[in-house]
XYZ file of C-alpha atoms in Angstrom:
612
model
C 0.000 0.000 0.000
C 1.362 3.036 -0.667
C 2.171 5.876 1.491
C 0.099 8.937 1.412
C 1.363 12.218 1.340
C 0.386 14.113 4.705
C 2.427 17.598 4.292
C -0.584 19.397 3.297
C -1.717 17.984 6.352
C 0.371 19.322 8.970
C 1.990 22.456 7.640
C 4.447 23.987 9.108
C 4.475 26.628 11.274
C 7.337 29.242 11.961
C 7.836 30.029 15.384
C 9.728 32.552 17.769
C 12.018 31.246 20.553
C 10.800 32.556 24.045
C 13.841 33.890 26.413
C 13.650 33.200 30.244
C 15.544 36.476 31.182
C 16.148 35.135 34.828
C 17.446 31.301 33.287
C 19.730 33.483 30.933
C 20.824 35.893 33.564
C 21.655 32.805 35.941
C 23.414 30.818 32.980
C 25.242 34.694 32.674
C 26.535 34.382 35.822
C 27.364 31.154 36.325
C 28.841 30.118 32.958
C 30.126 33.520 31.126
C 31.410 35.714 33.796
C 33.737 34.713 36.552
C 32.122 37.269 39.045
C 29.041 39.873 39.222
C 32.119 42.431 39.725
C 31.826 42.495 35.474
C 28.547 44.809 35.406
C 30.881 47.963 35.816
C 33.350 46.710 32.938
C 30.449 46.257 30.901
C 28.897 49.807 31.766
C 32.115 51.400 31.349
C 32.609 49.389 28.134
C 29.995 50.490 26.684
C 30.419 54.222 27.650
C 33.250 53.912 26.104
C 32.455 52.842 22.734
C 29.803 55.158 22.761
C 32.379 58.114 23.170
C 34.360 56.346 20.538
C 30.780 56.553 18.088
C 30.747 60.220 19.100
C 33.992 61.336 18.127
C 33.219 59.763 14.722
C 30.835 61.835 14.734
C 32.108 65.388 16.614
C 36.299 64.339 16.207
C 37.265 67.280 18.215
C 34.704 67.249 21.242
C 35.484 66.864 24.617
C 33.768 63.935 26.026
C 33.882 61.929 29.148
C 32.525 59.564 31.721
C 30.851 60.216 35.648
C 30.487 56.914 37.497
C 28.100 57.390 40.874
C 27.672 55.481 43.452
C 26.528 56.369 47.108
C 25.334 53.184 48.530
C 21.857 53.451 47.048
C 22.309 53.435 43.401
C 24.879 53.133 41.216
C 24.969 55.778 38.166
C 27.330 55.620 34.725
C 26.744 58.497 32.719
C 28.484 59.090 29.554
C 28.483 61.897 26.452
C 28.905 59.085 24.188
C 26.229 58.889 21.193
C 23.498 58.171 22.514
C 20.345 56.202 21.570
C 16.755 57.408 19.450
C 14.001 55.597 20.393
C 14.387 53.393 17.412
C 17.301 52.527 18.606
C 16.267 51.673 22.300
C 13.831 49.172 20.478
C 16.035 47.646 18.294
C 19.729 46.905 20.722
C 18.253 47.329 24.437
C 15.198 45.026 23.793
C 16.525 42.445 21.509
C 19.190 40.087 23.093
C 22.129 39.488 21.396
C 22.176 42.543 19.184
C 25.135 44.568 19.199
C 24.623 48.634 17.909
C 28.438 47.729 16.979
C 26.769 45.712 14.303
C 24.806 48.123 12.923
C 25.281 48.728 9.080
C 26.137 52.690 9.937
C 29.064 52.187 12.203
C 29.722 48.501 10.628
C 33.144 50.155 8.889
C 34.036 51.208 12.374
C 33.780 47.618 14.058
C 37.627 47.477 15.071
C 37.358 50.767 16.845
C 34.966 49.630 19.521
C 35.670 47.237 22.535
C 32.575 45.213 22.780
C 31.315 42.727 19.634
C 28.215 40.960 21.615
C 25.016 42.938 22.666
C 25.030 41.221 25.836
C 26.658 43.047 28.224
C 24.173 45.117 29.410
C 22.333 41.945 30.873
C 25.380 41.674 33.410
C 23.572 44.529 35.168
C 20.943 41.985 36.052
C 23.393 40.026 38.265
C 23.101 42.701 40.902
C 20.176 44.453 40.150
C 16.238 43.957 38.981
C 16.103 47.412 37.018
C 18.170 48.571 34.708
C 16.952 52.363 33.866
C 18.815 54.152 30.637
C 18.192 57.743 29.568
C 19.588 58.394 26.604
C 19.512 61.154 23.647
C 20.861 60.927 20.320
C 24.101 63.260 19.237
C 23.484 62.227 15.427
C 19.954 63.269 15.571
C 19.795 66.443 17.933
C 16.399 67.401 17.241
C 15.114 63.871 18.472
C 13.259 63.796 21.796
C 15.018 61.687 25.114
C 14.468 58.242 25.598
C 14.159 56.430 28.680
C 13.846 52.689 29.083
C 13.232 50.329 31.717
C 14.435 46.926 31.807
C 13.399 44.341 34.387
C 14.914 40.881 35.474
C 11.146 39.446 34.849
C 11.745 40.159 30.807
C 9.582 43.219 30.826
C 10.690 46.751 29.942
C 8.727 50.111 29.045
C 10.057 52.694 26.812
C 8.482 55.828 26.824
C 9.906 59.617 25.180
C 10.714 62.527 27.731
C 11.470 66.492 26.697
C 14.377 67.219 25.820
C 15.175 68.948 29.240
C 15.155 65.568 30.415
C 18.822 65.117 29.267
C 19.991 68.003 27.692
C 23.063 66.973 26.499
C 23.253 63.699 24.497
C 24.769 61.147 25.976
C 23.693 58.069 27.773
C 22.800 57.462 31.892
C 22.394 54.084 33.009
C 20.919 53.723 36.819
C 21.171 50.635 38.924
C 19.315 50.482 42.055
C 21.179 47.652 43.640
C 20.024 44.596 45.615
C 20.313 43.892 48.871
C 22.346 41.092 48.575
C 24.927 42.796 46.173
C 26.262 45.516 48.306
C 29.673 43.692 48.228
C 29.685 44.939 44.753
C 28.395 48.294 44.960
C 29.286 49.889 47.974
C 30.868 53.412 46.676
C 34.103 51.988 47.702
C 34.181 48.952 45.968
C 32.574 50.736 42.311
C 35.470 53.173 42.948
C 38.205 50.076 42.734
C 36.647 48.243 40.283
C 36.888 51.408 38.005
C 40.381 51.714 38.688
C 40.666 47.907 37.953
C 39.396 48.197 34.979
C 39.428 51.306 33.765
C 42.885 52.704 35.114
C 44.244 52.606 30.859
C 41.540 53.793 29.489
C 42.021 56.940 27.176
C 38.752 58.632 28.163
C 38.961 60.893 30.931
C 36.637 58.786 33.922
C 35.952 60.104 37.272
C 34.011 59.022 40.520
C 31.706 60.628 42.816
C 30.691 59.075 46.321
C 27.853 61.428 46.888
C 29.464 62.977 49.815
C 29.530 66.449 48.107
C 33.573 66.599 47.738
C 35.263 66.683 44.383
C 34.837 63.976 42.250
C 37.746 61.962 42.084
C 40.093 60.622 38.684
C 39.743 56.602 38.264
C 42.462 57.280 35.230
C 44.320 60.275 36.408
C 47.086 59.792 33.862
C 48.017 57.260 30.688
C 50.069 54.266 30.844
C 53.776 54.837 31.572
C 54.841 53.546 27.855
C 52.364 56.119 26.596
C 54.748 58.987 28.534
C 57.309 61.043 27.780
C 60.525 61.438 29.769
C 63.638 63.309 30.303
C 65.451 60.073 30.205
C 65.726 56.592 29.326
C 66.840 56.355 32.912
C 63.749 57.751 34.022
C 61.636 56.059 31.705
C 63.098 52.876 32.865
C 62.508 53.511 36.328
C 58.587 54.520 35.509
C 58.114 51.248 33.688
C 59.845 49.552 37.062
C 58.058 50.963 39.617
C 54.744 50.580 37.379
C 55.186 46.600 37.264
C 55.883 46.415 40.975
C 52.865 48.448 41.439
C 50.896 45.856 39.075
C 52.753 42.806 40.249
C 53.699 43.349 43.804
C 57.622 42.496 42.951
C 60.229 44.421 41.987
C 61.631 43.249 38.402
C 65.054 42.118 37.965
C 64.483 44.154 34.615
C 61.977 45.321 32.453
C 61.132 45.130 29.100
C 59.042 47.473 26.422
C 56.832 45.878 24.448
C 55.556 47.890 21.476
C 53.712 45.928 17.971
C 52.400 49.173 15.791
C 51.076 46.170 13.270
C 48.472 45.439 15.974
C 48.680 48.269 18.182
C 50.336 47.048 21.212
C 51.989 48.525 23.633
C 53.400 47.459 27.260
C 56.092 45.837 29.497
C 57.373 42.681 30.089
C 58.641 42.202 33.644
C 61.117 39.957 34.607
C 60.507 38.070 37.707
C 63.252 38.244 40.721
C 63.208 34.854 41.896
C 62.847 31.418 39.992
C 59.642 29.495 39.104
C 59.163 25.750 38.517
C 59.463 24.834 34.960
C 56.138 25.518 32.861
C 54.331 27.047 35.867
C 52.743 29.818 32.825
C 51.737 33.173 35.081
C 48.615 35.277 34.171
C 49.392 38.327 31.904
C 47.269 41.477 32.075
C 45.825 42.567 28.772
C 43.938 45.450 28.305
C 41.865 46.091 25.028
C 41.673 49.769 24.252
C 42.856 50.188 27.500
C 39.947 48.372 29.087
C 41.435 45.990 31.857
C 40.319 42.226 30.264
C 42.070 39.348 31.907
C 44.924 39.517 34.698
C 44.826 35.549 33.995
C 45.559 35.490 30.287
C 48.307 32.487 29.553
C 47.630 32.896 25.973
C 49.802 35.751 25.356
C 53.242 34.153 25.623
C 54.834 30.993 24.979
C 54.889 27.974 27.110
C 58.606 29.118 27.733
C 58.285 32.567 29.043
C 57.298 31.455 32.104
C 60.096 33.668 33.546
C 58.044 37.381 33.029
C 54.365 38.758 33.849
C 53.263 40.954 30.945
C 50.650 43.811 30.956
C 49.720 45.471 27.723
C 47.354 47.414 26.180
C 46.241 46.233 22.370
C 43.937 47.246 20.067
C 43.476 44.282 17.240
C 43.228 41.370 19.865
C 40.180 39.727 19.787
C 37.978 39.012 23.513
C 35.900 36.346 23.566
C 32.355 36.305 24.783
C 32.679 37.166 28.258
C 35.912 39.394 27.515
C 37.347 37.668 29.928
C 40.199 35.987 27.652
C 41.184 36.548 24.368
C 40.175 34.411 21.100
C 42.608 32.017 19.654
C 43.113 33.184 16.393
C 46.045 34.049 13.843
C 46.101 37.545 15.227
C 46.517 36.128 18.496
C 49.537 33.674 17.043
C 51.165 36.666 15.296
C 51.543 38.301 18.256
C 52.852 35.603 20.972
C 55.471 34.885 18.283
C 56.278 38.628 18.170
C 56.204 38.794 21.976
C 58.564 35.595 21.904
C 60.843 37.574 19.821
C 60.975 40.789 21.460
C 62.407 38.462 24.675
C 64.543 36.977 22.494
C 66.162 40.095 21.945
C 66.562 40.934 25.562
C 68.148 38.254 26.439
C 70.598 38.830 22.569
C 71.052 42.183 24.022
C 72.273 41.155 27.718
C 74.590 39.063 26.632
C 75.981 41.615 24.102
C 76.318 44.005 26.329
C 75.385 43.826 30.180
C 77.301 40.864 31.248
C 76.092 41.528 35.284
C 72.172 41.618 34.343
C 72.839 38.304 32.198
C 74.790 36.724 35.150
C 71.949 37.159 37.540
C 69.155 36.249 35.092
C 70.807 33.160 34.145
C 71.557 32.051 38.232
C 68.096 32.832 38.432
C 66.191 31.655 35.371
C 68.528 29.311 33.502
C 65.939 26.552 33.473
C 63.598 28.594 31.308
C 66.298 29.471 29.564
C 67.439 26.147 29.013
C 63.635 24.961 27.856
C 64.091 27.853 25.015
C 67.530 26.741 23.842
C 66.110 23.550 23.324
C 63.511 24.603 20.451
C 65.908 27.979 19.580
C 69.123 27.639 17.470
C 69.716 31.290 18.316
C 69.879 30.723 21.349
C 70.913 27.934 22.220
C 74.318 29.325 20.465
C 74.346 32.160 22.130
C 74.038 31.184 26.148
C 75.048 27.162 26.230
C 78.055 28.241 27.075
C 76.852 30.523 29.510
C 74.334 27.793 30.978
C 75.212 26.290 34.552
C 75.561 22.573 34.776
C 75.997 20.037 38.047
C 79.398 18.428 36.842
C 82.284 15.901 38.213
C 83.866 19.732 38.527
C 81.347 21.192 40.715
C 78.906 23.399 39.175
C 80.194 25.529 36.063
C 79.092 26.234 32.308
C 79.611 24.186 29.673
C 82.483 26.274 28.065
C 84.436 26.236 31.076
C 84.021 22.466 31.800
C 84.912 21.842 28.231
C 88.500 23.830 28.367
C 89.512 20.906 30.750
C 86.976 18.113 29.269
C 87.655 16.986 25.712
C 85.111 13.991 26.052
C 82.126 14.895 27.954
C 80.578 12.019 29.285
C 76.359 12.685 30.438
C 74.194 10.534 32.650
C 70.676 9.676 32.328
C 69.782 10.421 36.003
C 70.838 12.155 38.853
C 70.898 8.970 41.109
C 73.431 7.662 38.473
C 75.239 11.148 38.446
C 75.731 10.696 42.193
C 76.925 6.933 41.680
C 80.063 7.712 39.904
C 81.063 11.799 40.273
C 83.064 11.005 43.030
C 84.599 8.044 41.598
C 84.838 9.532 37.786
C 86.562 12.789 39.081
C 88.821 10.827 40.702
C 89.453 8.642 37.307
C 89.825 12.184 35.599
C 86.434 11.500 33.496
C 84.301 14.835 32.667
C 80.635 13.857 33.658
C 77.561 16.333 33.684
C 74.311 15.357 35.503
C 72.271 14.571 32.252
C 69.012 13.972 34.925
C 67.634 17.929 35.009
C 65.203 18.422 33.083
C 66.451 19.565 29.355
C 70.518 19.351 30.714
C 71.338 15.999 28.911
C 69.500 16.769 25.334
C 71.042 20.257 25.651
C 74.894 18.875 26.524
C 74.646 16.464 23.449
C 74.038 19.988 20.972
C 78.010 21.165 22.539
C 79.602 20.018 19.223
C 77.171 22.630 17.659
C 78.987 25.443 19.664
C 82.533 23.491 20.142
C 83.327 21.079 17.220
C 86.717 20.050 19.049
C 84.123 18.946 22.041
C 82.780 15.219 21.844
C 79.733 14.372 23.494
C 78.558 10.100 25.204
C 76.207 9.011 27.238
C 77.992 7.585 30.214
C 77.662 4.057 30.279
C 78.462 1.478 32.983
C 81.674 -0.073 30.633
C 83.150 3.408 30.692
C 83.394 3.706 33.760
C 84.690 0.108 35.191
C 87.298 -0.004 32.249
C 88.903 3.067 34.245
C 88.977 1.259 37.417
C 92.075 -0.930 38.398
C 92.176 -4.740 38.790
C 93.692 -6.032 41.468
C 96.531 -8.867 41.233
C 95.810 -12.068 40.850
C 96.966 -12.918 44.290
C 95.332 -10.991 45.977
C 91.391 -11.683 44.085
C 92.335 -15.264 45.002
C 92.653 -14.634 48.703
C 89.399 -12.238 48.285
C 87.276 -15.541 46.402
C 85.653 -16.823 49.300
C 84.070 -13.688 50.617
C 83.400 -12.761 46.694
C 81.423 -15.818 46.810
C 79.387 -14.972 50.189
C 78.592 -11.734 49.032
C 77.644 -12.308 45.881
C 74.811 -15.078 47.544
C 73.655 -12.522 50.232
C 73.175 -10.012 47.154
C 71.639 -12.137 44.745
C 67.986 -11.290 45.633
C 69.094 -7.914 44.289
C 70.071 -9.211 41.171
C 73.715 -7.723 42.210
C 77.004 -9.266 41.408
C 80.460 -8.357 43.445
C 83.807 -7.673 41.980
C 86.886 -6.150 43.744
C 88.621 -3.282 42.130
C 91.147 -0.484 42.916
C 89.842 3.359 42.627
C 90.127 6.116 44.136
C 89.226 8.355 46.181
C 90.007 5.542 48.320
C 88.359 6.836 51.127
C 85.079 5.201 48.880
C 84.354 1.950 50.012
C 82.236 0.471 47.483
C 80.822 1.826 44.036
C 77.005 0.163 43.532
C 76.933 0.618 39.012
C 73.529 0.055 38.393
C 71.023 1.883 36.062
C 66.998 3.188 35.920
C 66.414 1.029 32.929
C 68.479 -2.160 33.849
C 66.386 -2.134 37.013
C 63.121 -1.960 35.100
C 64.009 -4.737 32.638
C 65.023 -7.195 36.099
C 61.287 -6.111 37.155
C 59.892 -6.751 34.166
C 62.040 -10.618 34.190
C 60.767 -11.072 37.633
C 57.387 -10.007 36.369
C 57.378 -12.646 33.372
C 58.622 -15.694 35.484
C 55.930 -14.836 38.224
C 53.648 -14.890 35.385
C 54.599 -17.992 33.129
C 52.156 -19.335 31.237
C 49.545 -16.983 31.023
C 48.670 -14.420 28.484
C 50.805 -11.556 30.429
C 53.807 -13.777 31.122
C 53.787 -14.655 27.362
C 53.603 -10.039 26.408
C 56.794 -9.655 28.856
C 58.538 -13.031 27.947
C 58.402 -11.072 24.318
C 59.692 -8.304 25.555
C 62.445 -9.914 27.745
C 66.037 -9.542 27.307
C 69.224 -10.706 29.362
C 68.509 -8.766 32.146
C 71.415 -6.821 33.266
C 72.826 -6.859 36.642
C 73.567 -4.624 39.316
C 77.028 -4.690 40.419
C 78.671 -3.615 43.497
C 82.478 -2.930 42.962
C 84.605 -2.915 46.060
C 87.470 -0.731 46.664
C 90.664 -2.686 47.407
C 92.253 0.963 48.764
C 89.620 1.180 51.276
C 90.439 -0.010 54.648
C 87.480 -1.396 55.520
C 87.482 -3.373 52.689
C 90.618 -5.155 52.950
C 89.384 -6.092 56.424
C 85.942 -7.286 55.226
C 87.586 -9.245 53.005
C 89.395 -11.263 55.058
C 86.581 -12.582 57.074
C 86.226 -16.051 57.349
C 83.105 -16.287 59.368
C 80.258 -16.843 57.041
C 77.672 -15.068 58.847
C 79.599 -11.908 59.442
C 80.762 -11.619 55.599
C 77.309 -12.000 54.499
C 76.354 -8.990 57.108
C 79.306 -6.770 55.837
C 78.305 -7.658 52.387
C 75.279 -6.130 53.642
C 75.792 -3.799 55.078
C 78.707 -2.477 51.927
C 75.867 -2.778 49.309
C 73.070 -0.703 51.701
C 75.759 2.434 51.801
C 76.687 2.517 48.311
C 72.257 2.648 47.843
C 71.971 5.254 49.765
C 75.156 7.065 48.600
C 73.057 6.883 45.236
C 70.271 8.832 46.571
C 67.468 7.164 44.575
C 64.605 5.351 46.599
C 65.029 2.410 48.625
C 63.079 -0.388 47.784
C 61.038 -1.815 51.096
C 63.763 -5.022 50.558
C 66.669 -2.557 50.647
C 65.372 -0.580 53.928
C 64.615 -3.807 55.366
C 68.581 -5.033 54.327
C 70.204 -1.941 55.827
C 68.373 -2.102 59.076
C 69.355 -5.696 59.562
C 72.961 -5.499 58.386
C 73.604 -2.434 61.036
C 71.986 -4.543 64.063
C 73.639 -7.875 63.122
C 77.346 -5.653 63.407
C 76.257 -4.053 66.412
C 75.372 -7.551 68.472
C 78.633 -9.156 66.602
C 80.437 -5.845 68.051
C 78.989 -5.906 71.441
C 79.513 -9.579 71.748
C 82.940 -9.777 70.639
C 83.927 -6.632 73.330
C 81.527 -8.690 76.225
């Protein structure tokens, strides 16, 4: 049977979505804006682009902005454009329209701060009624307009004599609620207009209502924007503005300024280290309106060593201009930002040797994270770079006039197993177990062709230590053999050698890796004959062995090895293996604590026995 057509049926009907003004307010709050503290941004925001529409209009007039607050209301007033009634009806009653998108300023987009029509609605967050009187500057004959807004959805708009406002402009009244005093107390609309407001390039002022002078919320431009004397003194402004920003005085600062995008600012560079990629919050004004202290996005992953605050005008805000928009204007300029520090650091090094010193003792790990990924770089301060070496700690270039062959570990626990030993062989090792140090050492030849450059392998390092004669390894046999039983649950073989300093007595040569592939044996034996005994035996190899090298110079050793008491060799055996672990520094295993414990008690009762 075939199916009947039913459209004619059920025709369609078109449709128009119904807002819940409180729902969108709430989602507002809890989803767009960190913090109610935003309604001022957005009422200054908006006075401000309004002032920006009027100057298109009247390029030479003096306008301004009077915020008012006295604990009862809360009052912007602006002598911005202003608003007809038309336009009242068509941006303050329809959500999500913008007047910036209007075809008749549409050619002016870039020159305005907000893109969104919403902000107004971040009024709602601490108060029912929004009231705007507004009159029109590009229609001066057209009556004032005053509009009332209400949490419920409602508003009335109604025209008023021109007396009513008789300048055009724009006033916006909040009459707070009770439970948003913490936000508009005259006191705290004061700060949050110097928060936010302190760059912006329209004169703003505040009045508490007590009848004394209003007072400046932007008294005077940014510092960069200035003119001094000086470079001295324009240094010194830019300092004491950052500390004043940052609470810390910079080691330096530096001026940021991208005309492409209009950006202007200061990089300050922090006085103390941070851990590696801990990325600090930047403050970035838009057309000098404050819009994240939090923004990451502005530098590299790298620059982790500076807090930046700058003012731009082509970065784009998202929708709660609250962060900025990833976008290839946004790329453009972190790279330029990345290249402006670059420069710093080229000119330190050229020619302030002192302010190079002390950033390097006290950022040389982010340093070291951009020499990795920069050429540049990486040519011009490896050699500057501080390194834990068999030398102590030094740079590269001075470890290398001595060091010919520069031997690297994989990890500081093996670092610590052999520097004392390897200095004393005259090998050149650096601590390859930092984060960046070991890829970074293996790039020397780069910088210092005559330089070679090998990971530091067990072999290397025995084939420098002595053998002893033949007589005397005979004589040592029996108490090779003990130890080497007492250590084999370690998976740790014994050999006696001569090195020095002799005051060592044991080197433990082991590695990260060779202890993970004895696991991962263990692991496959433990686990023969099932389907995860049969992945690991695959991945099995001879597992290597620990091994435990005595020192024939040491003292203690040549006694040890002349015990004949079985018990008492495997105890010194021990107890030799449990210092050379913890002379390593890397974690005991619960066996190894358990080993050291036992070894030290078992000498104690054989020393207190053999003196009863």
């Amino acid at each position: 049977m075939p199916l009947r057509d039913t459209s004619a049926d059920h025709a369609a009907t078109d449709r128009t979505f119904q807002v819940d003004l409180r729902g969108l307010v709430d989602l507002l709050s809890h989803h767009l804006y960190s913090s109610p503290r935003v309604y001022l941004r957005e009422l200054l925001q908006n006075a401000v682009d309004a002032l920006t529409a009027r100057h298109a209009v009247e390029p030479h007039g003096n306008f301004g902005i009077r915020l008012y607050a006295d604990g009862k209301v809360v009052r912007v007033e602006d002598d911005g454009v202003g608003l007809t009634e038309a336009d009242v009806h068509t941006f303050l009653a329809t959500i999500g329209r913008s007047s910036k998108r209007a075809e008749r300023i549409a050619e002016q987009r870039a020159d305005f701060i907000g893109q969104f029509g919403i902000g107004l609605l971040s009024c709602f967050l601490v108060a029912d009624e929004i009231h705007v009187l507004s009159r029109s500057a590009r229609t001066p004959d057209a009556p004032a307009v005053e509009w009332r807004g209400r949490g419920d959805g409602s508003y009335t708009v109604r025209t008023l004599p021109a007396s009513a406002r008789p300048r055009p402009g724009t006033t916006v009244t909040l009459t707070p609620r009770s439970d948003a005093g913490e936000w508009t107390r005259p006191q705290q609309v004061h700060a949050l207009a110097r928060h936010f407001g302190s760059l912006l390039r329209h004169p703003v002022t505040f009045d508490d209502g007590s009848g004394g002078a209003a007072a400046p919320v932007n008294p005077e431009p940014a510092p960069w924007a200035r003119s001094f004397p000086t470079p001295g003194a324009r240094s010194r402004a830019l300092a004491a503005y950052g500390e004043d920003v940052f609470g810390f005085t910079p080691l330096d600062t530096i001026e940021l300024d991208l005309p492409a995008v209009g950006l202007k600012g200061i990089a300050c560079v922090l006085p103390e280290a941070v851990p590696a990629g801990r990325r600090h919050g930047h403050r970035v004004h838009v057309k000098g309106m404050l819009l994240s202290e939090q923004a990451e996005e502005i530098l590299p992953e790298w620059a982790f060593f500076v807090r930046c605050v700058v003012d731009a005008e082509s970065l784009r805000p998202t929708a709660s201009r609250e962060s900025l928009y990833e976008d290839a204007t946004l790329a453009a300029v972190r790279d330029a930002l990345a290249e402006r520090l670059r420069e710093w650091i080229a000119r330190a090094a050229a020619s302030d040797p002192d302010l190079l010193g002390h950033f390097l003792q006290t950022h040389h790990l982010a340093v070291k994270s951009l020499a990795v990924h920069d050429d540049e770089i990486l040519r011009m301060l490896l050699p500057w770079l501080p390194f834990e070496t068999t030398d102590g700690h030094t740079t590269l270039d001075e470890f290398a006039r001595t060091h010919r062959t520069v031997l690297v570990t994989s990890s500081v626990e093996e670092f610590r197993q052999v520097a004392a030993i390897a200095s004393a062989a005259g090998l050149g090792v650096v601590n390859g177990g930092y984060t960046y140090d070991r890829e970074l050492v293996h790039r020397m030849p780069e910088i210092r062709p005559e330089v070679s450059v090998a990971d530091l392998d067990p072999a290397t390092l025995t084939a420098h230590l002595d053998p002893v004669d033949r007589e005397t390894e005979l004589a040592a046999a029996p108490y090779l053999a003990q130890a080497r039983d007492a250590l084999a649950v370690f998976d740790c073989d014994v050999a006696l050698r001569t090195f020095q300093p002799a005051s060592a007595p044991a080197l433990l040569v082991d590695s990260r890796e060779a202890r993970h592939e004895r696991t991962r044996s263990r692991l496959a034996r433990e686990q023969e004959g099932g389907l995860w005994g049969d992945i690991l035996g695959a991945l099995r190899q001879e597992a290597p062995r620990a091994q435990l090298i005595l020192n024939q110079l040491n003292p203690l050793v040549r006694t040890a090895v002349a015990i004949d008491e079985p018990e008492l060799a495997r105890t010194s055996a021990e107890a030799l293996y449990g210092q050379a672990v913890m002379l390593s520094r890397r974690p005991l295993r619960p066996a190894e604590s358990s080993l050291i414990n036992r070894s030290f008690l078992d000498l104690l009762a054989h020393a207190l026995r053999k003196d009863s």
